[in-house]
Amino acid sequence: MGVLAFCQSLLHSMFPPELRYAATKFFNKFFLWFSPYCYYDITEIDGVNTNELYNAVQLYLSTYASVTDNRLSLSKAPNATSLTFGLSSTASIIDNFSGITVWWEHIVTQRQSQSFSWRPLPEEKRGFTLKIKKRDKSLILDTYLDHILSKANEIKRNNQDRLLYTNSGGGSVDRGHPWESVPFKHPSTFETLAMDPVKKSEIMDDLLSFAEGESFYQQTGRAWKRGYLLYGPPGTGKSSMIAAMANFLGYDIYDLELTEVNTNSDLRTLLMKTTSKSIIVIEDIDCSINLTNRSKAGRKSHSPLETEITKIAGSNASAGPDGGSSMTLSGLLNFTDGLWSCCGSERIFIFTTNHIEKLDPALLRSGRMDMHIHMSFCSFEALKVLLKNYVGLNEKDLWKNEFVTDMEQVIEDAEMTPADISEILIKNRRNKEKALKELLESLQRENNKKKKLISGGEAVGFEKEEKSSSTEEVVEEEEEEKRELEKQVEYSES
């Protein structure tokens, strides 16, 4: 050891530091030249900015680290719904991508003491080292890193809470913050949605086809968006359908209030401030602004007073607070299917209405509203979902209950909405028999009312037919008498 210490001091005195550094660099290049591997360092901080690739790699590797490594670091981001696993110091992991093996190592070192800085750096220096074979360099750099970024964004979106945005209230278009958000906690899913299973399966398949169709939309030159129109009576579950779509795809919801939009330019600004992977909702579009059917309105004749009232109501419904230019139907059409609708990707537009006949045909055509979904009255298949949700009646117990078999006979003609049925079940959820009995009585009552209305209409029609037939007989008798009188007059004259 004394000889080694003497030789080391001799080398340090004979060879200057520049020469030793050049020799070390040369030997490193020499060994790397014959090594089959190449290395890439991904540091946490790139200069003074945070390296987004480092955070993406950390999220991507967390899915593998949770099941492979024995020593992990746990973290929870703001608005996150689950914990995130991370590699601890000097931990390594092996990943496979398209049949290629890559090695990741997490390196944490102490940072040297720094002088005064306006932005102090962390005490520890963190980074990932990617080790790959040289022959796989082109594939890894071209596709693997892009795969990590997209996968990390998906993990981040799944871990975070869904957000519900609105443009009403304190949001200001002029200040650049038109949307306000709150966490979206609606529990509605397609499993709990009271709807026909066949129609429900068609909607789910259409949503999955849209979410996975990025390459298709790029090849066909179409904007990556889709429109849905939900129409039907009140209480049929249109809002629950929107919440189920958002939870199914993991999208945020933008609830657009048209009465808060003054001009078409404000509407475009709102669209530009929305993010991808989102659902833009306009509820009760027939009540928001004057978007009536122009073809029907043109065929109707109104009195001058009615025309003036309609003009005043239409101007007040869509005019801005300063009385200036207002939003038009053309602006809304361009919002859903114009050039400005292509400023983002993977967006869904949903309109809801209780009266589809009041909407202008331009809003209903394909490209704006691609799929029309009729939210009808509660059917027996939807009733089974409600019974399972509220009173815990499974599929096996349905046919054993006499109330359920009687419900099947009357529910189609009763025409009750899922909201009405849910209210009865919620009120008696602690007593299953009482809930089923009261629900059956309500269905039978509504069915009898409908039959009475139908029978009353038939009776009125029958009376009208009798009256018409009696009047016809009277007319025929009068005509016969006239003919007899005419014959007698002619005979007397002759």
Tab-separated table of C-alpha atoms in Angstrom:
chain	number	residue	atom	x	y	z
A	1	MET	CA	0.000	0.000	0.000
A	2	GLY	CA	2.935	2.315	0.651
A	3	VAL	CA	4.342	1.586	-2.825
A	4	LEU	CA	0.923	2.298	-4.389
A	5	ALA	CA	0.612	5.564	-2.517
A	6	PHE	CA	4.125	6.562	-3.638
A	7	CYS	CA	3.337	5.710	-7.291
A	8	GLN	CA	0.062	7.660	-7.166
A	9	SER	CA	1.751	10.770	-5.819
A	10	LEU	CA	4.488	10.358	-8.421
A	11	LEU	CA	1.927	10.171	-11.255
A	12	HIS	CA	0.094	13.252	-9.959
A	13	SER	CA	3.360	15.205	-9.839
A	14	MET	CA	4.644	14.071	-13.248
A	15	PHE	CA	1.377	14.246	-15.279
A	16	PRO	CA	-0.730	17.444	-15.194
A	17	PRO	CA	-4.537	17.265	-14.675
A	18	GLU	CA	-5.273	18.135	-18.318
A	19	LEU	CA	-3.256	15.139	-19.475
A	20	ARG	CA	-4.935	12.793	-17.001
A	21	TYR	CA	-8.370	14.037	-18.103
A	22	ALA	CA	-7.500	13.478	-21.781
A	23	ALA	CA	-6.222	9.982	-21.043
A	24	THR	CA	-9.394	9.092	-19.109
A	25	LYS	CA	-11.546	10.408	-21.917
A	26	PHE	CA	-9.581	8.412	-24.473
A	27	PHE	CA	-9.889	5.142	-22.555
A	28	ASN	CA	-13.602	5.696	-22.042
A	29	LYS	CA	-14.124	6.180	-25.772
A	30	PHE	CA	-11.938	3.162	-26.458
A	31	PHE	CA	-14.000	0.889	-24.250
A	32	LEU	CA	-17.308	2.327	-25.467
A	33	TRP	CA	-16.257	1.713	-29.052
A	34	PHE	CA	-16.003	-2.033	-28.398
A	35	SER	CA	-19.017	-2.133	-26.060
A	36	PRO	CA	-22.312	-3.417	-27.595
A	37	TYR	CA	-24.367	-0.961	-25.497
A	38	CYS	CA	-25.055	2.745	-25.572
A	39	TYR	CA	-26.298	4.914	-22.706
A	40	TYR	CA	-28.638	7.931	-22.466
A	41	ASP	CA	-29.020	10.129	-19.399
A	42	ILE	CA	-32.383	11.750	-18.629
A	43	THR	CA	-31.964	14.243	-15.796
A	44	GLU	CA	-34.749	15.677	-13.674
A	45	ILE	CA	-33.771	19.299	-14.360
A	46	ASP	CA	-32.563	20.369	-17.780
A	47	GLY	CA	-30.651	23.552	-17.038
A	48	VAL	CA	-33.187	25.541	-15.046
A	49	ASN	CA	-36.363	23.933	-16.436
A	50	THR	CA	-38.023	20.702	-15.398
A	51	ASN	CA	-37.487	17.867	-17.850
A	52	GLU	CA	-40.898	16.559	-18.934
A	53	LEU	CA	-39.323	13.363	-20.240
A	54	TYR	CA	-38.053	12.548	-16.740
A	55	ASN	CA	-41.559	12.806	-15.289
A	56	ALA	CA	-42.949	10.734	-18.154
A	57	VAL	CA	-40.379	7.980	-17.609
A	58	GLN	CA	-41.105	8.008	-13.891
A	59	LEU	CA	-44.837	7.529	-14.493
A	60	TYR	CA	-44.256	4.915	-17.173
A	61	LEU	CA	-41.926	2.803	-15.034
A	62	SER	CA	-44.248	3.059	-12.031
A	63	THR	CA	-46.583	0.516	-13.633
A	64	TYR	CA	-43.767	-2.052	-13.717
A	65	ALA	CA	-42.062	-1.047	-10.478
A	66	SER	CA	-45.174	-1.765	-8.423
A	67	VAL	CA	-44.906	-5.495	-9.150
A	68	THR	CA	-41.201	-6.152	-9.768
A	69	ASP	CA	-39.064	-4.137	-7.372
A	70	ASN	CA	-38.729	-4.682	-3.620
A	71	ARG	CA	-37.827	-1.120	-2.605
A	72	LEU	CA	-40.103	1.609	-3.929
A	73	SER	CA	-40.935	5.243	-3.340
A	74	LEU	CA	-44.578	6.296	-3.023
A	75	SER	CA	-46.053	9.653	-4.028
A	76	LYS	CA	-49.470	11.218	-4.592
A	77	ALA	CA	-49.937	14.143	-6.966
A	78	PRO	CA	-52.562	16.879	-6.433
A	79	ASN	CA	-56.059	15.852	-7.614
A	80	ALA	CA	-54.832	12.265	-8.000
A	81	THR	CA	-57.073	9.322	-7.173
A	82	SER	CA	-54.320	6.743	-6.532
A	83	LEU	CA	-50.733	6.438	-5.339
A	84	THR	CA	-47.793	6.441	-7.739
A	85	PHE	CA	-44.969	3.935	-7.352
A	86	GLY	CA	-41.444	5.045	-8.156
A	87	LEU	CA	-37.955	3.593	-8.248
A	88	SER	CA	-35.798	4.284	-5.221
A	89	SER	CA	-32.155	5.398	-5.352
A	90	THR	CA	-29.845	3.259	-7.551
A	91	ALA	CA	-32.734	0.918	-8.435
A	92	SER	CA	-32.954	-0.679	-11.868
A	93	ILE	CA	-35.648	-2.273	-13.963
A	94	ILE	CA	-35.856	-4.146	-17.277
A	95	ASP	CA	-38.490	-3.328	-19.892
A	96	ASN	CA	-39.429	-5.000	-23.180
A	97	PHE	CA	-40.704	-3.077	-26.196
A	98	SER	CA	-41.482	-4.789	-29.515
A	99	GLY	CA	-39.233	-7.699	-28.571
A	100	ILE	CA	-36.318	-5.415	-27.591
A	101	THR	CA	-34.897	-5.396	-24.067
A	102	VAL	CA	-33.973	-2.081	-22.453
A	103	TRP	CA	-32.449	-1.362	-19.049
A	104	TRP	CA	-33.428	1.547	-16.828
A	105	GLU	CA	-31.462	2.708	-13.789
A	106	HIS	CA	-32.468	5.452	-11.372
A	107	ILE	CA	-29.412	7.350	-10.143
A	108	VAL	CA	-29.535	9.815	-7.228
A	109	THR	CA	-26.398	11.755	-6.243
A	110	GLN	CA	-25.732	14.641	-3.895
A	111	ARG	CA	-25.426	17.998	-5.602
A	112	GLN	CA	-22.434	20.185	-4.850
A	113	SER	CA	-23.023	23.222	-2.699
A	114	GLN	CA	-24.229	26.054	-4.882
A	115	SER	CA	-23.783	29.754	-4.548
A	116	PHE	CA	-26.629	32.234	-4.217
A	117	SER	CA	-29.280	31.737	-6.920
A	118	TRP	CA	-32.700	33.195	-7.585
A	119	ARG	CA	-33.942	29.649	-8.164
A	120	PRO	CA	-32.207	27.200	-5.791
A	121	LEU	CA	-31.837	23.655	-7.087
A	122	PRO	CA	-32.671	20.511	-5.073
A	123	GLU	CA	-29.960	19.058	-2.885
A	124	GLU	CA	-30.121	15.758	-4.750
A	125	LYS	CA	-29.473	15.269	-8.439
A	126	ARG	CA	-31.879	12.700	-9.912
A	127	GLY	CA	-31.903	11.101	-13.311
A	128	PHE	CA	-32.588	7.965	-15.324
A	129	THR	CA	-30.007	6.133	-17.406
A	130	LEU	CA	-31.306	4.236	-20.419
A	131	LYS	CA	-29.146	1.329	-21.563
A	132	ILE	CA	-29.864	-0.214	-24.970
A	133	LYS	CA	-28.001	-2.164	-27.598
A	134	LYS	CA	-26.491	-0.159	-30.412
A	135	ARG	CA	-28.342	-2.061	-33.120
A	136	ASP	CA	-31.665	-1.037	-31.547
A	137	LYS	CA	-30.853	2.658	-31.353
A	138	SER	CA	-33.022	3.808	-34.288
A	139	LEU	CA	-36.143	1.967	-33.138
A	140	ILE	CA	-35.842	3.078	-29.525
A	141	LEU	CA	-35.283	6.749	-30.301
A	142	ASP	CA	-38.038	6.896	-32.929
A	143	THR	CA	-40.918	5.024	-31.323
A	144	TYR	CA	-40.085	3.922	-27.779
A	145	LEU	CA	-39.777	7.410	-26.310
A	146	ASP	CA	-43.000	8.514	-28.032
A	147	HIS	CA	-44.681	5.441	-26.572
A	148	ILE	CA	-43.466	6.424	-23.099
A	149	LEU	CA	-44.852	9.971	-23.458
A	150	SER	CA	-48.292	8.819	-24.639
A	151	LYS	CA	-48.472	6.089	-21.994
A	152	ALA	CA	-47.481	8.559	-19.259
A	153	ASN	CA	-50.199	10.994	-20.356
A	154	GLU	CA	-52.743	8.182	-20.213
A	155	ILE	CA	-51.618	7.134	-16.722
A	156	LYS	CA	-51.704	10.729	-15.531
A	157	ARG	CA	-55.203	11.234	-16.915
A	158	ASN	CA	-56.477	8.013	-15.304
A	159	ASN	CA	-54.961	8.902	-11.935
A	160	GLN	CA	-56.369	12.415	-11.862
A	161	ASP	CA	-59.904	13.412	-11.010
A	162	ARG	CA	-62.249	14.276	-13.830
A	163	LEU	CA	-63.054	17.987	-14.024
A	164	LEU	CA	-66.341	19.717	-14.815
A	165	TYR	CA	-65.896	23.126	-16.467
A	166	THR	CA	-68.456	25.892	-16.838
A	167	ASN	CA	-68.403	29.307	-18.535
A	168	SER	CA	-71.056	30.859	-16.289
A	169	GLY	CA	-70.090	32.882	-13.237
A	170	GLY	CA	-66.657	34.367	-12.662
A	171	GLY	CA	-65.012	33.192	-15.880
A	172	SER	CA	-63.994	36.049	-18.185
A	173	VAL	CA	-63.277	35.665	-21.885
A	174	ASP	CA	-61.428	38.979	-22.037
A	175	ARG	CA	-59.003	38.013	-19.258
A	176	GLY	CA	-58.149	34.677	-20.857
A	177	HIS	CA	-59.830	32.517	-18.190
A	178	PRO	CA	-63.304	31.774	-19.546
A	179	TRP	CA	-63.704	28.386	-17.822
A	180	GLU	CA	-64.047	27.543	-14.150
A	181	SER	CA	-63.666	23.950	-12.980
A	182	VAL	CA	-64.690	21.720	-10.099
A	183	PRO	CA	-63.923	18.003	-9.535
A	184	PHE	CA	-66.363	15.792	-11.400
A	185	LYS	CA	-67.646	13.127	-8.995
A	186	HIS	CA	-70.735	11.833	-10.795
A	187	PRO	CA	-71.007	8.061	-10.135
A	188	SER	CA	-73.070	7.217	-13.226
A	189	THR	CA	-71.708	4.402	-15.397
A	190	PHE	CA	-73.082	2.309	-18.234
A	191	GLU	CA	-73.620	-0.548	-15.785
A	192	THR	CA	-75.938	1.542	-13.619
A	193	LEU	CA	-77.615	3.344	-16.531
A	194	ALA	CA	-81.262	2.331	-16.998
A	195	MET	CA	-81.375	1.676	-20.722
A	196	ASP	CA	-81.931	-1.050	-23.280
A	197	PRO	CA	-78.790	-3.284	-23.258
A	198	VAL	CA	-78.645	-3.477	-27.058
A	199	LYS	CA	-78.720	0.302	-27.473
A	200	LYS	CA	-76.259	0.685	-24.604
A	201	SER	CA	-73.819	-1.737	-26.262
A	202	GLU	CA	-74.055	0.176	-29.554
A	203	ILE	CA	-73.182	3.449	-27.812
A	204	MET	CA	-70.218	1.899	-25.975
A	205	ASP	CA	-68.856	0.368	-29.187
A	206	ASP	CA	-69.204	3.705	-30.968
A	207	LEU	CA	-67.335	5.510	-28.179
A	208	LEU	CA	-64.504	2.968	-28.185
A	209	SER	CA	-64.260	3.146	-31.971
A	210	PHE	CA	-63.950	6.915	-31.726
A	211	ALA	CA	-61.355	6.900	-28.926
A	212	GLU	CA	-59.167	4.353	-30.748
A	213	GLY	CA	-59.598	5.817	-34.233
A	214	GLU	CA	-56.808	8.403	-34.399
A	215	SER	CA	-55.125	6.731	-37.376
A	216	PHE	CA	-58.483	6.366	-39.186
A	217	TYR	CA	-59.329	10.056	-38.836
A	218	GLN	CA	-55.860	11.030	-40.035
A	219	GLN	CA	-56.047	8.756	-43.083
A	220	THR	CA	-59.499	9.991	-44.094
A	221	GLY	CA	-58.673	13.668	-43.498
A	222	ARG	CA	-61.468	14.184	-40.985
A	223	ALA	CA	-61.320	16.128	-37.753
A	224	TRP	CA	-61.040	13.846	-34.739
A	225	LYS	CA	-64.403	14.713	-33.206
A	226	ARG	CA	-67.876	13.270	-32.952
A	227	GLY	CA	-71.335	14.626	-32.186
A	228	TYR	CA	-74.200	13.050	-30.240
A	229	LEU	CA	-77.784	14.272	-29.910
A	230	LEU	CA	-79.728	13.081	-26.863
A	231	TYR	CA	-83.435	13.751	-27.180
A	232	GLY	CA	-86.512	12.573	-25.356
A	233	PRO	CA	-88.938	13.505	-22.568
A	234	PRO	CA	-87.614	14.978	-19.303
A	235	GLY	CA	-86.417	12.449	-16.729
A	236	THR	CA	-85.248	9.804	-19.212
A	237	GLY	CA	-81.579	9.992	-18.166
A	238	LYS	CA	-79.886	12.362	-20.614
A	239	SER	CA	-77.595	13.907	-17.977
A	240	SER	CA	-76.768	10.460	-16.575
A	241	MET	CA	-75.837	9.339	-20.086
A	242	ILE	CA	-73.358	12.228	-20.405
A	243	ALA	CA	-71.783	11.368	-17.049
A	244	ALA	CA	-71.534	7.694	-18.033
A	245	MET	CA	-69.769	8.650	-21.282
A	246	ALA	CA	-67.262	10.804	-19.390
A	247	ASN	CA	-66.517	8.073	-16.846
A	248	PHE	CA	-66.286	5.435	-19.580
A	249	LEU	CA	-63.693	7.343	-21.634
A	250	GLY	CA	-62.030	9.275	-18.798
A	251	TYR	CA	-62.777	12.668	-20.410
A	252	ASP	CA	-63.363	16.050	-18.815
A	253	ILE	CA	-66.710	17.802	-19.344
A	254	TYR	CA	-67.209	21.383	-20.554
A	255	ASP	CA	-70.766	22.526	-19.803
A	256	LEU	CA	-71.341	25.363	-22.263
A	257	GLU	CA	-74.011	27.864	-21.245
A	258	LEU	CA	-75.044	29.646	-24.443
A	259	THR	CA	-76.910	32.412	-22.624
A	260	GLU	CA	-73.560	33.567	-21.180
A	261	VAL	CA	-71.973	33.912	-24.658
A	262	ASN	CA	-72.379	37.327	-26.257
A	263	THR	CA	-70.763	37.023	-29.684
A	264	ASN	CA	-69.477	34.420	-32.117
A	265	SER	CA	-65.889	35.424	-31.341
A	266	ASP	CA	-66.485	34.654	-27.651
A	267	LEU	CA	-67.775	31.244	-28.667
A	268	ARG	CA	-64.587	30.580	-30.667
A	269	THR	CA	-62.482	31.690	-27.702
A	270	LEU	CA	-64.273	29.227	-25.465
A	271	LEU	CA	-63.599	26.451	-27.967
A	272	MET	CA	-59.893	27.307	-28.159
A	273	LYS	CA	-59.608	27.138	-24.363
A	274	THR	CA	-60.880	23.562	-24.197
A	275	THR	CA	-58.463	20.641	-24.011
A	276	SER	CA	-58.315	17.419	-25.971
A	277	LYS	CA	-60.018	14.292	-24.630
A	278	SER	CA	-63.026	16.302	-23.500
A	279	ILE	CA	-66.807	16.367	-23.886
A	280	ILE	CA	-68.461	19.689	-24.761
A	281	VAL	CA	-72.093	19.690	-23.630
A	282	ILE	CA	-74.925	22.063	-24.566
A	283	GLU	CA	-78.000	21.044	-22.577
A	284	ASP	CA	-81.555	21.976	-23.603
A	285	ILE	CA	-80.356	23.651	-26.780
A	286	ASP	CA	-83.915	24.428	-27.849
A	287	CYS	CA	-84.347	26.601	-24.709
A	288	SER	CA	-80.942	28.309	-24.686
A	289	ILE	CA	-81.251	30.671	-27.672
A	290	ASN	CA	-83.521	31.080	-30.683
A	291	LEU	CA	-82.560	28.016	-32.772
A	292	THR	CA	-85.976	27.041	-34.085
A	293	ASN	CA	-86.645	25.228	-37.331
A	294	ARG	CA	-86.343	27.853	-40.049
A	295	SER	CA	-88.211	25.827	-42.672
A	296	LYS	CA	-91.254	25.428	-40.429
A	297	ALA	CA	-91.091	29.008	-39.261
A	298	GLY	CA	-91.081	30.214	-42.829
A	299	ARG	CA	-94.249	28.347	-43.716
A	300	LYS	CA	-96.259	29.668	-40.780
A	301	SER	CA	-98.094	32.971	-40.982
A	302	HIS	CA	-98.214	35.131	-37.889
A	303	SER	CA	-100.001	38.296	-37.051
A	304	PRO	CA	-97.988	41.523	-36.929
A	305	LEU	CA	-98.192	41.550	-33.134
A	306	GLU	CA	-96.897	37.961	-32.861
A	307	THR	CA	-94.095	38.728	-35.305
A	308	GLU	CA	-92.995	41.732	-33.262
A	309	ILE	CA	-93.085	39.735	-29.994
A	310	THR	CA	-91.012	36.970	-31.590
A	311	LYS	CA	-88.408	39.468	-32.769
A	312	ILE	CA	-88.145	41.039	-29.326
A	313	ALA	CA	-87.913	37.656	-27.578
A	314	GLY	CA	-85.289	36.367	-30.011
A	315	SER	CA	-83.162	39.477	-29.670
A	316	ASN	CA	-83.358	39.384	-25.874
A	317	ALA	CA	-82.531	35.679	-25.756
A	318	SER	CA	-79.261	35.989	-27.648
A	319	ALA	CA	-78.206	39.609	-27.322
A	320	GLY	CA	-75.227	40.608	-25.244
A	321	PRO	CA	-75.389	42.729	-22.135
A	322	ASP	CA	-74.315	45.833	-24.022
A	323	GLY	CA	-76.954	45.333	-26.698
A	324	GLY	CA	-74.316	44.841	-29.432
A	325	SER	CA	-73.827	42.004	-31.879
A	326	SER	CA	-75.144	38.654	-30.647
A	327	MET	CA	-74.355	35.029	-31.290
A	328	THR	CA	-76.026	33.526	-34.350
A	329	LEU	CA	-76.963	30.068	-35.533
A	330	SER	CA	-74.162	30.263	-38.089
A	331	GLY	CA	-71.667	30.832	-35.282
A	332	LEU	CA	-72.895	27.739	-33.459
A	333	LEU	CA	-72.704	25.656	-36.643
A	334	ASN	CA	-69.108	26.761	-37.216
A	335	PHE	CA	-68.407	25.973	-33.564
A	336	THR	CA	-69.378	22.322	-34.049
A	337	ASP	CA	-68.315	21.688	-37.645
A	338	GLY	CA	-66.267	24.629	-38.924
A	339	LEU	CA	-62.566	25.308	-39.242
A	340	TRP	CA	-62.319	26.353	-35.593
A	341	SER	CA	-63.627	22.974	-34.455
A	342	CYS	CA	-60.367	21.409	-35.696
A	343	CYS	CA	-58.091	23.381	-33.345
A	344	GLY	CA	-58.054	20.385	-30.967
A	345	SER	CA	-58.377	16.631	-31.229
A	346	GLU	CA	-60.437	13.880	-29.624
A	347	ARG	CA	-63.438	16.001	-28.722
A	348	ILE	CA	-67.070	14.979	-28.358
A	349	PHE	CA	-69.977	17.408	-28.806
A	350	ILE	CA	-73.244	16.487	-27.077
A	351	PHE	CA	-76.533	18.360	-27.511
A	352	THR	CA	-79.611	17.561	-25.431
A	353	THR	CA	-83.200	18.573	-26.115
A	354	ASN	CA	-86.715	17.614	-25.082
A	355	HIS	CA	-88.218	18.662	-28.426
A	356	ILE	CA	-86.170	17.601	-31.441
A	357	GLU	CA	-88.762	19.013	-33.832
A	358	LYS	CA	-87.896	22.548	-32.693
A	359	LEU	CA	-84.255	22.326	-33.819
A	360	ASP	CA	-83.018	23.569	-37.153
A	361	PRO	CA	-82.188	20.740	-39.615
A	362	ALA	CA	-78.681	22.175	-40.060
A	363	LEU	CA	-77.879	21.159	-36.471
A	364	LEU	CA	-79.043	17.598	-36.980
A	365	ARG	CA	-77.114	16.568	-40.069
A	366	SER	CA	-74.173	14.140	-40.031
A	367	GLY	CA	-70.862	15.761	-39.252
A	368	ARG	CA	-72.430	17.844	-36.499
A	369	MET	CA	-74.650	15.314	-34.776
A	370	ASP	CA	-73.384	11.958	-36.029
A	371	MET	CA	-75.495	9.777	-33.736
A	372	HIS	CA	-79.048	10.492	-32.574
A	373	ILE	CA	-79.899	8.718	-29.299
A	374	HIS	CA	-83.571	8.581	-28.317
A	375	MET	CA	-83.934	8.507	-24.530
A	376	SER	CA	-87.391	6.954	-24.237
A	377	PHE	CA	-89.643	5.856	-21.384
A	378	CYS	CA	-88.565	3.061	-19.093
A	379	SER	CA	-88.701	-0.394	-20.656
A	380	PHE	CA	-88.620	-3.732	-18.837
A	381	GLU	CA	-84.904	-4.170	-19.532
A	382	ALA	CA	-84.221	-0.751	-18.026
A	383	LEU	CA	-86.497	-1.602	-15.097
A	384	LYS	CA	-84.352	-4.630	-14.271
A	385	VAL	CA	-81.312	-2.361	-13.978
A	386	LEU	CA	-83.190	-0.023	-11.640
A	387	LEU	CA	-84.385	-2.905	-9.465
A	388	LYS	CA	-80.825	-4.166	-9.186
A	389	ASN	CA	-79.442	-0.728	-8.308
A	390	TYR	CA	-82.003	0.354	-5.714
A	391	VAL	CA	-83.431	-2.785	-4.100
A	392	GLY	CA	-80.705	-5.346	-4.922
A	393	LEU	CA	-82.937	-7.615	-7.000
A	394	ASN	CA	-80.659	-9.811	-9.118
A	395	GLU	CA	-81.466	-11.518	-12.392
A	396	LYS	CA	-82.115	-14.841	-10.647
A	397	ASP	CA	-84.671	-13.344	-8.282
A	398	LEU	CA	-86.648	-11.471	-10.931
A	399	TRP	CA	-88.877	-14.298	-12.112
A	400	LYS	CA	-89.471	-15.579	-8.582
A	401	ASN	CA	-91.222	-12.352	-7.629
A	402	GLU	CA	-94.865	-12.043	-8.648
A	403	PHE	CA	-94.717	-8.244	-8.648
A	404	VAL	CA	-92.022	-8.250	-11.329
A	405	THR	CA	-93.976	-10.557	-13.626
A	406	ASP	CA	-96.977	-8.253	-13.345
A	407	MET	CA	-94.779	-5.212	-14.057
A	408	GLU	CA	-93.649	-6.733	-17.338
A	409	GLN	CA	-97.234	-6.751	-18.578
A	410	VAL	CA	-97.950	-3.054	-17.933
A	411	ILE	CA	-94.645	-1.166	-18.059
A	412	GLU	CA	-94.611	-0.665	-21.818
A	413	ASP	CA	-98.058	0.946	-21.837
A	414	ALA	CA	-97.592	2.906	-18.591
A	415	GLU	CA	-94.957	5.213	-20.143
A	416	MET	CA	-93.158	6.162	-16.921
A	417	THR	CA	-89.698	7.691	-17.021
A	418	PRO	CA	-86.707	6.169	-15.186
A	419	ALA	CA	-86.683	9.229	-12.918
A	420	ASP	CA	-90.266	8.563	-11.766
A	421	ILE	CA	-89.550	4.896	-11.100
A	422	SER	CA	-86.303	5.714	-9.300
A	423	GLU	CA	-88.109	8.113	-6.990
A	424	ILE	CA	-90.520	5.376	-5.889
A	425	LEU	CA	-87.692	2.891	-5.309
A	426	ILE	CA	-85.537	5.398	-3.410
A	427	LYS	CA	-88.399	6.327	-1.113
A	428	ASN	CA	-88.995	2.669	-0.161
A	429	ARG	CA	-85.466	1.293	-0.547
A	430	ARG	CA	-85.443	-0.079	3.021
A	431	ASN	CA	-88.524	-2.220	2.403
A	432	LYS	CA	-88.198	-4.245	-0.788
A	433	GLU	CA	-91.720	-5.660	-0.816
A	434	LYS	CA	-93.292	-2.269	-0.210
A	435	ALA	CA	-91.191	-0.698	-2.979
A	436	LEU	CA	-92.206	-3.353	-5.511
A	437	LYS	CA	-95.872	-3.187	-4.500
A	438	GLU	CA	-96.048	0.599	-4.723
A	439	LEU	CA	-94.214	0.577	-8.052
A	440	LEU	CA	-96.644	-1.963	-9.491
A	441	GLU	CA	-99.605	0.112	-8.315
A	442	SER	CA	-98.148	3.234	-9.940
A	443	LEU	CA	-97.562	1.399	-13.216
A	444	GLN	CA	-101.096	0.012	-13.216
A	445	ARG	CA	-102.525	3.435	-12.386
A	446	GLU	CA	-100.703	5.082	-15.281
A	447	ASN	CA	-101.721	2.244	-17.578
A	448	ASN	CA	-105.402	2.654	-16.629
A	449	LYS	CA	-105.224	6.404	-17.217
A	450	LYS	CA	-103.884	5.827	-20.682
A	451	LYS	CA	-106.584	3.270	-21.460
A	452	LYS	CA	-109.269	5.693	-20.306
A	453	LEU	CA	-107.887	8.400	-22.536
A	454	ILE	CA	-107.817	6.025	-25.485
A	455	SER	CA	-111.342	4.750	-24.793
A	456	GLY	CA	-112.580	8.323	-24.332
A	457	GLY	CA	-111.095	9.296	-27.651
A	458	GLU	CA	-112.688	6.298	-29.331
A	459	ALA	CA	-116.079	7.143	-27.773
A	460	VAL	CA	-115.854	10.695	-28.986
A	461	GLY	CA	-114.991	9.438	-32.426
A	462	PHE	CA	-117.894	6.985	-32.365
A	463	GLU	CA	-120.306	9.773	-31.362
A	464	LYS	CA	-119.016	11.904	-34.169
A	465	GLU	CA	-119.560	9.058	-36.602
A	466	GLU	CA	-123.118	8.536	-35.322
A	467	LYS	CA	-123.870	12.239	-35.614
A	468	SER	CA	-122.491	12.348	-39.110
A	469	SER	CA	-124.459	9.247	-40.131
A	470	SER	CA	-127.717	10.644	-38.647
A	471	THR	CA	-127.236	13.971	-40.420
A	472	GLU	CA	-126.614	12.130	-43.652
A	473	GLU	CA	-129.884	10.210	-43.216
A	474	VAL	CA	-131.804	13.437	-42.536
A	475	VAL	CA	-130.337	15.038	-45.639
A	476	GLU	CA	-131.288	12.027	-47.739
A	477	GLU	CA	-134.879	12.106	-46.430
A	478	GLU	CA	-135.191	15.824	-47.175
A	479	GLU	CA	-133.881	15.276	-50.689
A	480	GLU	CA	-136.419	12.480	-51.274
A	481	GLU	CA	-139.258	14.736	-50.086
A	482	LYS	CA	-138.090	17.488	-52.435
A	483	ARG	CA	-138.071	15.045	-55.332
A	484	GLU	CA	-141.648	13.920	-54.526
A	485	LEU	CA	-142.853	17.519	-54.347
A	486	GLU	CA	-141.221	18.334	-57.659
A	487	LYS	CA	-142.875	15.305	-59.262
A	488	GLN	CA	-146.306	16.354	-57.950
A	489	VAL	CA	-145.868	19.909	-59.238
A	490	GLU	CA	-144.859	18.636	-62.656
A	491	TYR	CA	-147.852	16.263	-62.716
A	492	SER	CA	-150.321	19.039	-61.721
A	493	GLU	CA	-148.917	21.354	-64.377
A	494	SER	CA	-149.172	18.739	-67.048
